[in-house]
Amino acid sequence: MNNNIKQAWADLDAQAIVAKDRSILGLMDDERPGEFSARAGDMLFDYSKTSMDRAARAALLGLFDAAKVAEKREAMFNGAPINETEGRSVLHTALRNLDGGPVNVDGLDVMPEVLDTMARMEAFAQKVRNEAFTGQGGAITDVVNIGIGGSDLGPAMATRALSPYHDGPRVHFVSNVDGADIADTLRGLDATTTLVIVASKTFTTIETMTNAATARAWMSEIVTDPGAQFAALSSAEEKTQAFGIPAERVFGFEDWVGGRYSLWGPIGLSLMIAIGPDAFRAFLRGAQAMDLHFRCAEPVENMPVMLALTGIWHNQGLGYATRAVLPYSNRLGRLPAYLQQLEMESNGKRVSMDGADLTRDSGPVVWGEAGTNGQHAFYQLIHQGTRVIPCEFLVSTNGHEDGLAHQQRLLIANCFAQSEALMKGRSLEDARALMAAKGLEGSELDRQARHRVFPGNRPSSTLIYPLLDPATLGAIIALYEHRVFVEGAILGINSFDQWGVELGKELAVALEPLVAGEASAEGKDASTRALVDYVLENEVR
Ligand code: F6P
């Protein structure tokens, strides 16, 4: 770690010590929401309900400079191999660079191929949608996307988010190797009018390949040529061919697109079939606009930068180990799960780029659930638990539902009420007055009042936008991608590898024969042996 960064972290730590007991409400004045917010297009990110003051923000911006994030950002956009442990460029932004000019990797412009693949996807999606591509039984009624991690969470989240724009066949997602997932999905579908999309960058992921084989077996029972109703989204062309999917229905992408960043290209095919190529392009354009903003806006006005610095303030500065993502949007119900992979697979690392142990905490635990459902589940702990959990709210001004504007207003009111309650809390004095009004007195009044105290001073931010349309969703996802980039760059880690998922995968492969009773569990630890024994004793074969 160079001295500039060390000094920048020391400056931040000094600010965090001062801010520890600072009153957020005490910072609030009429100027603050304008000063402690960022705008991108028609979206507003408000972080005024945090303990960050001007000095703390200056320290955070100092960290941004010391970590040379702006230079790293340009290196990413320009195709430098910043994923150093895998020797790869990181260019998911090229997938939405619809008219942004050349992007070179090793001196070669990748854009012609990106645009060519996009055109092939669009042509295929259109054929499926206008019934030029059919199954054995006629027009495609159902599309089943089989993938996991980045090959599932992105399209599944976005397809649900954009359901008002669906005008294509029904789209389903299967990810879990638990046979219940595919069985529940295929039940009730007509194999002769179903298109199966096998989405796997590597085409080796055991969950996906197992489910793909199950789907093919299911289809073979009725369909004479099941391969004719399969498509593949993958970088591994030979493997897709070996599986029996003809090249014209294989949509490839390069290794410079990471799995959790891959929604913008072929992995988005199921979404494109659901909403149509035009709406998909609008989605890409929203993301492209956020890319431009991220590249050009001054750090203090830069939404991804300030979202990231808010995260660094809370996690590495103030030591809050988790953050809740709380979309007040039922259709964004899968956003927390999507962000769990995006943020935790990217920034859940314990060594910096050069292999040295991190001296700061890695990225936080990300979790959440759509409001208002979460309010009736875990908000109790957020308001009155002993740990502080920074909350990130998302909400739109408008819904899509005709005649239900009053429900949207109620949703917004709930969202704003939560951030207000978190900040203001309720004092013991107010709680006592409430109890006194109910006729309580003496020790019972004291006891009851204490349960009704809200400590308040709990930080939150709010991202608000007019409507969850394709362009806005694209911008939101790109916003979070860049947030992850900035936080990772400040921590000095590689946000684009995922070595931490490998060990479990290897052990699972080795354990399968043990669980099947085909190999001895000798050599395994006593606990694992006992668990394997339990399975062998109880499995109904
Ligand atoms: O969980 C590890 C991981 O490699 C993710 O990064 C990726 O999104 C997922 O598995 C699926 O990989 P693939 O698309 O190659 O099947």
Coordinates of C-alpha atoms and ligand atoms in Angstrom, one line a residue:
M1 CA 0.0 0.0 0.0
N2 CA 1.6 3.3 -1.0
N3 CA 1.9 6.2 1.4
N4 CA -0.8 8.3 -0.3
I5 CA -3.4 5.6 0.3
K6 CA -2.2 5.0 3.8
Q7 CA -2.7 8.6 4.5
A8 CA -6.1 8.7 2.8
W9 CA -7.3 5.8 5.0
A10 CA -5.9 7.5 8.1
D11 CA -7.8 10.7 7.1
L12 CA -11.0 8.7 6.7
D13 CA -10.5 6.9 10.0
A14 CA -10.1 10.2 11.7
Q15 CA -13.4 11.4 10.2
A16 CA -15.1 8.2 11.2
I17 CA -14.0 8.7 14.8
V18 CA -15.5 12.2 14.9
A19 CA -18.7 11.0 13.2
K20 CA -19.3 8.1 15.5
D21 CA -21.9 9.9 17.7
R22 CA -22.8 12.6 15.2
S23 CA -26.5 13.3 14.8
I24 CA -27.7 12.9 11.2
L25 CA -30.7 15.1 12.0
G26 CA -28.3 17.7 13.4
L27 CA -26.6 17.9 10.0
M28 CA -29.9 18.4 8.2
D29 CA -30.7 21.8 6.8
D30 CA -32.4 23.0 3.6
E31 CA -29.2 22.9 1.6
R32 CA -28.1 19.4 2.6
P33 CA -30.4 17.3 0.3
G34 CA -29.1 19.3 -2.7
E35 CA -25.5 19.1 -1.6
F36 CA -25.5 15.5 -0.5
S37 CA -27.2 13.9 -3.6
A38 CA -26.2 13.1 -7.2
R39 CA -28.3 13.2 -10.3
A40 CA -27.8 11.1 -13.5
G41 CA -30.4 11.6 -16.2
D42 CA -33.8 11.7 -14.4
M43 CA -32.5 9.6 -11.4
L44 CA -31.7 11.1 -8.0
F45 CA -29.5 9.5 -5.4
D46 CA -30.0 11.1 -2.0
Y47 CA -27.4 10.3 0.7
S48 CA -28.3 13.2 2.9
K49 CA -29.7 10.9 5.6
T50 CA -26.2 9.6 6.5
S51 CA -23.6 10.9 8.9
M52 CA -21.3 12.0 6.1
D53 CA -20.5 15.7 6.4
R54 CA -18.3 17.8 4.1
A55 CA -15.1 16.9 5.8
A56 CA -15.9 13.2 5.7
R57 CA -16.8 13.5 2.0
A58 CA -13.6 15.3 1.3
A59 CA -11.7 12.4 3.0
L60 CA -13.6 9.9 0.9
L61 CA -12.9 11.8 -2.3
G62 CA -9.3 11.9 -1.2
L63 CA -9.4 8.1 -1.0
F64 CA -10.9 8.0 -4.5
D65 CA -7.9 10.1 -5.7
A66 CA -5.2 8.2 -3.8
A67 CA -6.5 4.9 -5.1
K68 CA -6.3 6.3 -8.6
V69 CA -9.8 5.1 -9.3
A70 CA -10.2 7.5 -12.3
E71 CA -7.2 5.9 -14.0
K72 CA -8.3 2.4 -13.2
R73 CA -11.8 3.3 -14.6
E74 CA -10.2 4.4 -17.9
A75 CA -8.1 1.3 -18.0
M76 CA -11.3 -0.8 -17.7
F77 CA -13.2 1.1 -20.4
N78 CA -10.2 0.9 -22.7
G79 CA -9.8 -2.8 -22.5
A80 CA -6.7 -3.1 -20.4
P81 CA -6.3 -6.6 -18.7
I82 CA -7.4 -5.4 -15.3
N83 CA -8.6 -8.8 -14.2
E84 CA -5.0 -9.7 -13.5
T85 CA -5.5 -13.1 -11.9
E86 CA -7.2 -14.4 -15.0
G87 CA -5.3 -12.2 -17.5
R88 CA -8.5 -10.7 -18.9
S89 CA -9.9 -7.4 -19.9
V90 CA -13.2 -6.4 -18.3
L91 CA -15.5 -5.1 -21.0
H92 CA -19.1 -5.7 -20.2
T93 CA -19.5 -2.0 -21.1
A94 CA -18.6 -2.8 -24.7
L95 CA -21.8 -4.9 -24.9
R96 CA -23.9 -1.8 -24.5
N97 CA -21.6 0.5 -26.4
L98 CA -24.2 0.6 -29.2
D99 CA -22.7 3.6 -31.1
G100 CA -19.8 4.5 -29.0
G101 CA -17.0 3.7 -31.4
P102 CA -14.2 1.2 -31.3
V103 CA -13.1 -0.7 -28.2
N104 CA -9.7 -2.5 -28.5
V105 CA -8.5 -5.6 -26.8
D106 CA -4.9 -6.5 -27.8
G107 CA -5.1 -4.0 -30.6
L108 CA -8.3 -5.5 -32.1
D109 CA -11.6 -3.7 -32.1
V110 CA -14.2 -5.9 -30.5
M111 CA -17.2 -3.9 -31.5
P112 CA -17.9 -5.5 -34.9
E113 CA -18.3 -8.9 -33.3
V114 CA -20.3 -7.5 -30.4
L115 CA -22.7 -5.8 -32.8
D116 CA -22.8 -8.9 -35.1
T117 CA -23.8 -11.1 -32.2
M118 CA -26.4 -8.6 -31.1
A119 CA -27.9 -8.6 -34.6
R120 CA -28.0 -12.4 -34.6
M121 CA -29.7 -12.4 -31.2
E122 CA -32.3 -9.9 -32.4
A123 CA -33.0 -11.9 -35.5
F124 CA -33.5 -15.0 -33.5
A125 CA -35.6 -13.3 -30.8
Q126 CA -37.8 -11.8 -33.5
K127 CA -38.3 -15.2 -35.2
V128 CA -39.3 -16.7 -31.9
R129 CA -41.7 -13.8 -31.2
N130 CA -43.3 -13.7 -34.7
E131 CA -43.5 -17.4 -34.9
A132 CA -41.1 -17.8 -37.8
F133 CA -39.2 -20.1 -35.4
T134 CA -41.4 -22.8 -34.1
G135 CA -41.3 -26.0 -32.1
Q136 CA -42.6 -29.4 -33.3
G137 CA -46.0 -28.4 -32.0
G138 CA -46.1 -24.8 -33.5
A139 CA -45.4 -21.4 -32.1
I140 CA -43.1 -21.2 -29.0
T141 CA -45.3 -20.6 -26.0
D142 CA -42.6 -21.0 -23.3
V143 CA -38.9 -20.3 -23.0
V144 CA -36.9 -22.0 -20.3
N145 CA -33.6 -20.4 -19.4
I146 CA -31.3 -22.9 -17.7
G147 CA -28.3 -21.3 -16.0
I148 CA -27.0 -20.3 -12.6
G149 CA -25.2 -17.4 -11.0
G150 CA -24.6 -14.7 -13.6
S151 CA -26.3 -16.9 -16.2
D152 CA -29.5 -16.8 -14.2
L153 CA -29.8 -14.0 -11.7
G154 CA -29.4 -11.1 -14.2
P155 CA -32.0 -12.2 -16.7
A156 CA -34.3 -13.6 -14.0
M157 CA -34.2 -10.3 -12.1
A158 CA -34.6 -8.1 -15.2
T159 CA -37.3 -10.2 -16.7
R160 CA -39.4 -9.9 -13.6
A161 CA -38.6 -6.2 -13.3
L162 CA -39.8 -5.5 -16.8
S163 CA -42.9 -7.6 -16.8
P164 CA -45.1 -4.7 -17.9
Y165 CA -43.1 -4.8 -21.2
H166 CA -43.6 -8.5 -21.9
D167 CA -45.3 -9.2 -25.2
G168 CA -43.4 -12.4 -26.1
P169 CA -43.7 -16.0 -24.9
R170 CA -43.6 -16.8 -21.2
V171 CA -40.1 -17.0 -19.8
H172 CA -39.1 -19.3 -17.0
F173 CA -35.8 -19.7 -15.2
V174 CA -34.2 -22.9 -13.8
S175 CA -31.0 -22.7 -11.8
N176 CA -30.9 -25.0 -8.8
V177 CA -29.4 -28.5 -9.2
D178 CA -32.2 -29.5 -6.8
G179 CA -34.4 -31.5 -9.2
A180 CA -37.4 -29.8 -7.7
D181 CA -36.6 -26.6 -9.6
I182 CA -36.7 -28.1 -13.1
A183 CA -39.5 -30.5 -12.3
D184 CA -41.7 -27.7 -11.0
T185 CA -40.9 -25.6 -14.0
L186 CA -41.4 -28.2 -16.7
R187 CA -44.6 -29.5 -15.1
G188 CA -47.5 -28.1 -17.2
L189 CA -45.3 -27.0 -20.1
D190 CA -45.8 -28.4 -23.6
A191 CA -42.5 -29.8 -24.7
T192 CA -43.5 -29.4 -28.4
T193 CA -43.8 -25.6 -28.0
T194 CA -41.0 -25.0 -25.5
L195 CA -37.6 -23.5 -26.3
V196 CA -34.8 -24.4 -23.9
I197 CA -31.9 -21.9 -23.6
V198 CA -28.8 -23.3 -22.0
A199 CA -27.0 -20.3 -20.5
S200 CA -23.5 -21.1 -19.4
K201 CA -20.4 -19.1 -20.2
T202 CA -18.2 -22.2 -19.6
F203 CA -20.7 -24.8 -20.5
T204 CA -19.2 -27.0 -17.7
T205 CA -21.2 -25.8 -14.7
I206 CA -22.5 -28.9 -13.1
E207 CA -25.9 -27.5 -12.1
T208 CA -26.6 -26.2 -15.5
M209 CA -25.3 -29.2 -17.5
T210 CA -27.3 -31.5 -15.2
N211 CA -30.5 -29.5 -15.7
A212 CA -29.9 -29.2 -19.4
A213 CA -29.6 -33.0 -19.7
T214 CA -32.8 -33.4 -17.7
A215 CA -34.6 -30.9 -20.0
R216 CA -33.3 -32.7 -23.1
A217 CA -34.5 -36.1 -21.7
W218 CA -37.9 -34.5 -20.9
M219 CA -38.2 -33.1 -24.4
S220 CA -37.0 -36.3 -26.1
E221 CA -40.0 -38.2 -24.8
I222 CA -42.3 -36.3 -27.3
V223 CA -40.1 -34.2 -29.6
T224 CA -38.4 -36.1 -32.4
D225 CA -35.5 -33.7 -32.7
P226 CA -35.0 -32.0 -29.3
G227 CA -31.8 -30.3 -30.4
A228 CA -34.0 -28.2 -32.8
Q229 CA -35.6 -26.6 -29.7
F230 CA -32.5 -25.8 -27.9
A231 CA -30.3 -22.7 -28.0
A232 CA -27.0 -22.0 -26.2
L233 CA -25.5 -18.9 -24.7
S234 CA -21.8 -19.6 -24.1
S235 CA -18.2 -18.9 -24.8
A236 CA -17.4 -22.6 -25.3
E237 CA -18.5 -23.3 -28.9
E238 CA -17.1 -26.9 -29.1
K239 CA -18.9 -27.9 -26.0
T240 CA -22.2 -26.5 -27.2
Q241 CA -21.7 -28.5 -30.4
A242 CA -20.9 -31.6 -28.5
F243 CA -24.2 -31.1 -26.6
G244 CA -26.0 -31.1 -30.0
I245 CA -26.9 -27.5 -30.4
P246 CA -26.3 -26.3 -33.9
A247 CA -24.0 -23.3 -34.4
E248 CA -26.8 -21.0 -35.7
R249 CA -28.4 -21.1 -32.3
V250 CA -25.3 -20.6 -30.3
F251 CA -24.7 -17.1 -29.2
G252 CA -21.1 -16.6 -28.0
F253 CA -19.3 -14.0 -25.9
E254 CA -15.7 -13.4 -25.1
D255 CA -13.8 -14.1 -21.8
W256 CA -13.7 -10.4 -21.1
V257 CA -17.4 -10.5 -20.1
G258 CA -17.6 -11.8 -16.5
G259 CA -20.5 -14.1 -15.6
R260 CA -22.1 -11.6 -13.2
Y261 CA -21.7 -8.8 -15.7
S262 CA -23.1 -10.7 -18.7
L263 CA -26.7 -9.7 -18.8
W264 CA -26.1 -7.2 -21.6
G265 CA -25.1 -9.7 -24.3
P266 CA -26.2 -13.2 -25.1
I267 CA -27.1 -14.0 -21.5
G268 CA -29.9 -11.5 -21.9
L269 CA -31.5 -13.5 -24.7
S270 CA -34.5 -14.7 -22.6
L271 CA -35.2 -11.1 -21.6
M272 CA -34.9 -10.0 -25.2
I273 CA -37.4 -12.6 -26.3
A274 CA -39.8 -11.5 -23.5
I275 CA -39.7 -7.8 -24.1
G276 CA -38.5 -7.6 -27.8
P277 CA -35.3 -6.3 -29.3
D278 CA -36.4 -2.6 -29.2
A279 CA -37.1 -2.6 -25.5
F280 CA -33.9 -4.5 -25.0
R281 CA -32.0 -1.8 -26.9
A282 CA -33.6 0.8 -24.6
F283 CA -32.3 -1.2 -21.7
L284 CA -28.8 -1.1 -23.1
R285 CA -29.1 2.6 -23.8
G286 CA -30.0 3.3 -20.2
A287 CA -26.8 1.4 -19.2
Q288 CA -24.8 3.2 -21.8
A289 CA -26.0 6.6 -20.5
M290 CA -24.8 5.5 -17.0
D291 CA -21.4 4.5 -18.4
L292 CA -21.0 7.9 -20.0
H293 CA -22.1 9.6 -16.7
F294 CA -19.6 7.4 -14.8
R295 CA -16.8 8.3 -17.1
C296 CA -17.4 12.0 -17.4
A297 CA -19.1 13.4 -14.3
E298 CA -17.0 15.0 -11.6
P299 CA -16.5 12.6 -8.6
V300 CA -18.7 14.6 -6.3
E301 CA -21.5 14.7 -8.9
N302 CA -20.9 11.2 -10.1
M303 CA -23.7 8.8 -8.9
P304 CA -21.7 5.5 -9.0
V305 CA -18.8 7.2 -7.3
M306 CA -20.9 8.7 -4.5
L307 CA -22.9 5.4 -4.1
A308 CA -19.6 3.6 -3.7
L309 CA -18.1 6.2 -1.3
T310 CA -21.3 6.0 0.8
G311 CA -20.7 2.3 1.0
I312 CA -17.0 2.7 1.9
W313 CA -18.0 5.3 4.6
H314 CA -20.4 2.8 6.2
N315 CA -18.5 -0.4 5.8
Q316 CA -14.8 0.4 6.0
G317 CA -15.1 3.7 7.7
L318 CA -17.8 3.2 10.4
G319 CA -17.5 -0.6 10.5
Y320 CA -21.1 -1.5 9.6
A321 CA -20.7 -5.0 8.3
T322 CA -23.9 -5.4 6.2
R323 CA -26.1 -3.3 4.0
A324 CA -29.7 -3.8 3.3
V325 CA -31.0 -3.1 -0.3
L326 CA -34.7 -2.4 0.0
P327 CA -36.5 -1.8 -3.3
Y328 CA -40.0 -0.4 -2.9
S329 CA -40.9 -2.2 -6.0
N330 CA -42.4 -5.7 -6.1
R331 CA -40.9 -6.2 -9.5
L332 CA -37.4 -5.6 -8.2
G333 CA -37.9 -8.4 -5.7
R334 CA -34.9 -10.3 -7.1
L335 CA -32.6 -7.2 -7.1
P336 CA -31.1 -8.1 -3.6
A337 CA -30.3 -11.6 -4.8
Y338 CA -28.8 -10.2 -8.0
L339 CA -26.7 -7.7 -6.0
Q340 CA -25.6 -10.4 -3.6
Q341 CA -23.7 -12.0 -6.5
L342 CA -22.6 -8.8 -8.1
E343 CA -21.2 -7.3 -4.9
M344 CA -20.2 -10.2 -2.8
E345 CA -18.7 -12.3 -5.6
S346 CA -16.8 -9.2 -6.8
N347 CA -15.6 -7.7 -3.6
G348 CA -15.7 -10.6 -1.1
K349 CA -11.9 -10.9 -1.3
R350 CA -9.2 -11.1 1.4
V351 CA -6.1 -10.3 -0.6
S352 CA -5.3 -7.3 -2.7
M353 CA -4.3 -7.4 -6.4
D354 CA -0.7 -8.2 -5.5
G355 CA -1.6 -11.0 -3.1
A356 CA -1.0 -9.2 0.1
D357 CA -3.6 -9.6 2.9
L358 CA -6.2 -6.8 2.9
T359 CA -5.7 -4.4 5.8
R360 CA -9.3 -3.3 5.6
D361 CA -12.5 -5.2 5.7
S362 CA -13.7 -6.6 2.3
G363 CA -17.0 -5.7 0.9
P364 CA -20.1 -6.0 3.1
V365 CA -22.8 -8.6 3.4
V366 CA -25.6 -7.5 1.1
W367 CA -29.1 -8.5 1.8
G368 CA -32.6 -7.3 1.4
E369 CA -36.2 -7.8 0.3
A370 CA -38.8 -5.8 -1.4
G371 CA -40.6 -3.2 0.6
T372 CA -43.3 -3.2 2.0
N373 CA -42.9 -7.0 2.7
G374 CA -39.6 -6.5 4.5
Q375 CA -41.3 -4.0 6.9
H376 CA -43.4 -6.9 8.3
A377 CA -40.5 -9.2 8.6
F378 CA -37.0 -7.9 9.5
Y379 CA -37.3 -4.1 9.9
Q380 CA -37.8 -4.6 13.6
L381 CA -34.1 -5.4 13.9
I382 CA -33.1 -2.5 11.6
H383 CA -35.0 -0.1 13.8
Q384 CA -34.4 -1.4 17.3
G385 CA -31.6 -4.1 17.0
T386 CA -28.2 -3.4 18.6
R387 CA -26.4 -3.3 15.2
V388 CA -26.5 -0.4 12.7
I389 CA -27.5 -1.5 9.2
P390 CA -27.3 1.1 6.5
C391 CA -30.3 0.9 4.3
E392 CA -30.5 1.6 0.6
F393 CA -34.0 2.4 -0.6
L394 CA -35.1 2.4 -4.2
V395 CA -38.5 3.7 -5.4
S396 CA -40.2 5.1 -8.5
T397 CA -42.5 8.0 -8.6
N398 CA -44.9 6.2 -10.9
G399 CA -46.2 2.6 -11.2
H400 CA -47.4 1.0 -14.4
E401 CA -50.8 0.0 -13.1
D402 CA -53.8 2.0 -14.4
G403 CA -56.1 3.1 -11.7
L404 CA -53.7 2.1 -8.9
A405 CA -51.8 5.4 -8.5
H406 CA -53.1 5.5 -4.9
Q407 CA -51.2 2.3 -4.2
Q408 CA -48.0 3.7 -5.7
R409 CA -48.4 6.8 -3.4
L410 CA -48.9 4.5 -0.4
L411 CA -45.7 2.6 -1.4
I412 CA -43.8 5.8 -1.7
A413 CA -45.1 7.1 1.6
N414 CA -44.0 3.8 3.3
C415 CA -40.5 4.1 1.8
F416 CA -40.1 7.7 2.9
A417 CA -41.6 6.9 6.3
Q418 CA -38.9 4.2 6.9
S419 CA -36.0 6.5 6.1
E420 CA -37.5 9.2 8.3
A421 CA -38.1 6.8 11.1
L422 CA -34.6 5.4 10.9
M423 CA -33.1 8.9 11.1
K424 CA -35.4 10.5 13.7
G425 CA -36.2 7.5 15.9
R426 CA -38.4 8.1 19.0
S427 CA -37.0 9.4 22.3
L428 CA -37.8 8.0 25.7
E429 CA -39.6 11.2 26.5
D430 CA -41.9 10.8 23.6
A431 CA -42.4 7.1 24.3
R432 CA -43.3 8.0 27.9
A433 CA -45.8 10.6 26.7
L434 CA -47.4 8.0 24.5
M435 CA -47.7 5.6 27.4
A436 CA -49.1 8.2 29.7
A437 CA -51.7 9.1 27.1
K438 CA -52.8 5.4 27.3
G439 CA -53.3 5.8 31.0
L440 CA -50.1 4.0 32.2
E441 CA -48.2 5.3 35.2
G442 CA -45.3 4.5 37.5
S443 CA -42.9 1.6 36.9
E444 CA -45.3 0.0 34.3
L445 CA -45.2 3.3 32.3
D446 CA -41.3 3.2 32.5
R447 CA -41.1 -0.4 31.4
Q448 CA -43.5 -0.1 28.5
A449 CA -42.0 3.2 27.3
R450 CA -38.5 1.7 27.0
H451 CA -39.8 -0.9 24.6
R452 CA -41.2 1.9 22.4
V453 CA -38.0 3.8 22.1
F454 CA -36.3 4.0 18.6
P455 CA -32.7 5.0 18.9
G456 CA -32.8 6.7 15.4
N457 CA -29.7 8.2 13.8
R458 CA -29.6 5.2 11.5
P459 CA -28.3 5.9 8.0
S460 CA -30.0 5.4 4.8
S461 CA -29.9 6.5 1.2
T462 CA -32.7 6.7 -1.4
L463 CA -32.5 6.1 -5.2
I464 CA -35.6 7.6 -6.9
Y465 CA -36.6 7.6 -10.5
P466 CA -39.8 8.4 -12.5
L467 CA -40.7 4.9 -13.7
L468 CA -39.1 1.4 -13.8
D469 CA -38.8 1.2 -17.6
P470 CA -36.2 -0.6 -19.6
A471 CA -33.8 2.3 -19.8
T472 CA -34.1 3.1 -16.1
L473 CA -33.5 -0.6 -15.2
G474 CA -30.4 -0.6 -17.4
A475 CA -29.1 2.6 -15.7
I476 CA -29.8 1.1 -12.2
I477 CA -27.9 -2.1 -13.0
A478 CA -24.9 -0.2 -14.5
L479 CA -25.0 2.1 -11.5
Y480 CA -24.4 -0.8 -9.2
E481 CA -21.8 -2.4 -11.4
H482 CA -19.8 0.8 -11.3
R483 CA -20.3 1.1 -7.6
V484 CA -18.7 -2.3 -7.2
F485 CA -15.9 -1.3 -9.4
V486 CA -15.1 1.9 -7.4
E487 CA -15.3 0.1 -4.1
G488 CA -13.1 -2.7 -5.4
A489 CA -10.6 -0.2 -6.8
I490 CA -10.4 1.7 -3.5
L491 CA -9.8 -1.6 -1.7
G492 CA -7.1 -2.5 -4.2
I493 CA -8.7 -5.9 -5.0
N494 CA -9.6 -7.7 -8.2
S495 CA -13.4 -7.4 -8.4
F496 CA -13.5 -9.6 -11.5
D497 CA -12.3 -13.1 -10.4
Q498 CA -14.1 -15.5 -8.1
W499 CA -11.6 -18.0 -6.8
G500 CA -13.6 -18.4 -3.6
V501 CA -16.3 -20.5 -5.3
E502 CA -13.8 -23.1 -6.6
L503 CA -13.1 -25.2 -3.5
G504 CA -16.7 -26.1 -2.8
K505 CA -17.2 -27.1 -6.5
E506 CA -14.2 -29.4 -6.4
L507 CA -15.3 -31.0 -3.1
A508 CA -18.8 -31.5 -4.4
V509 CA -17.5 -33.5 -7.4
A510 CA -15.4 -35.6 -5.1
L511 CA -18.3 -36.2 -2.6
E512 CA -20.9 -37.3 -5.1
P513 CA -19.7 -40.9 -5.4
L514 CA -19.5 -41.1 -1.6
V515 CA -23.1 -39.9 -1.3
A516 CA -24.1 -42.5 -4.0
G517 CA -22.4 -45.2 -1.9
E518 CA -19.9 -45.9 -4.7
A519 CA -16.8 -44.9 -2.8
S520 CA -15.6 -45.0 0.7
A521 CA -15.7 -41.9 2.9
E522 CA -12.5 -42.9 4.6
G523 CA -10.1 -40.0 4.8
K524 CA -13.0 -37.5 5.2
D525 CA -13.4 -35.7 8.5
A526 CA -15.6 -37.3 11.1
S527 CA -18.5 -34.9 10.7
T528 CA -18.6 -35.3 6.9
R529 CA -18.4 -39.1 7.3
A530 CA -21.3 -39.1 9.8
L531 CA -23.4 -37.0 7.4
V532 CA -22.7 -39.3 4.5
D533 CA -23.6 -42.3 6.7
Y534 CA -26.9 -40.6 7.5
V535 CA -27.7 -40.3 3.8
L536 CA -26.8 -43.9 3.1
E537 CA -28.9 -45.1 5.9
N538 CA -32.0 -42.9 5.1
E539 CA -32.0 -42.6 1.3
V540 CA -35.0 -44.3 -0.3
R541 CA -33.5 -45.6 -3.5
Ligands
F6P1 O1 -20.4 -19.2 -9.1 C1 -19.3 -19.1 -9.9 C2 -19.7 -18.8 -11.3 O2 -18.5 -19.0 -12.0 C3 -20.3 -17.4 -11.5 O3 -19.3 -16.4 -11.5 C4 -21.0 -17.6 -12.7 O4 -21.9 -16.5 -12.9 C5 -21.7 -18.9 -12.5 O5 -20.7 -19.7 -11.8 C6 -22.1 -19.6 -13.7 O6 -21.1 -19.9 -14.6 P1 -21.4 -20.4 -16.1 O7 -22.1 -19.3 -16.8 O8 -20.0 -20.7 -16.7 O9 -22.2 -21.6 -16.1

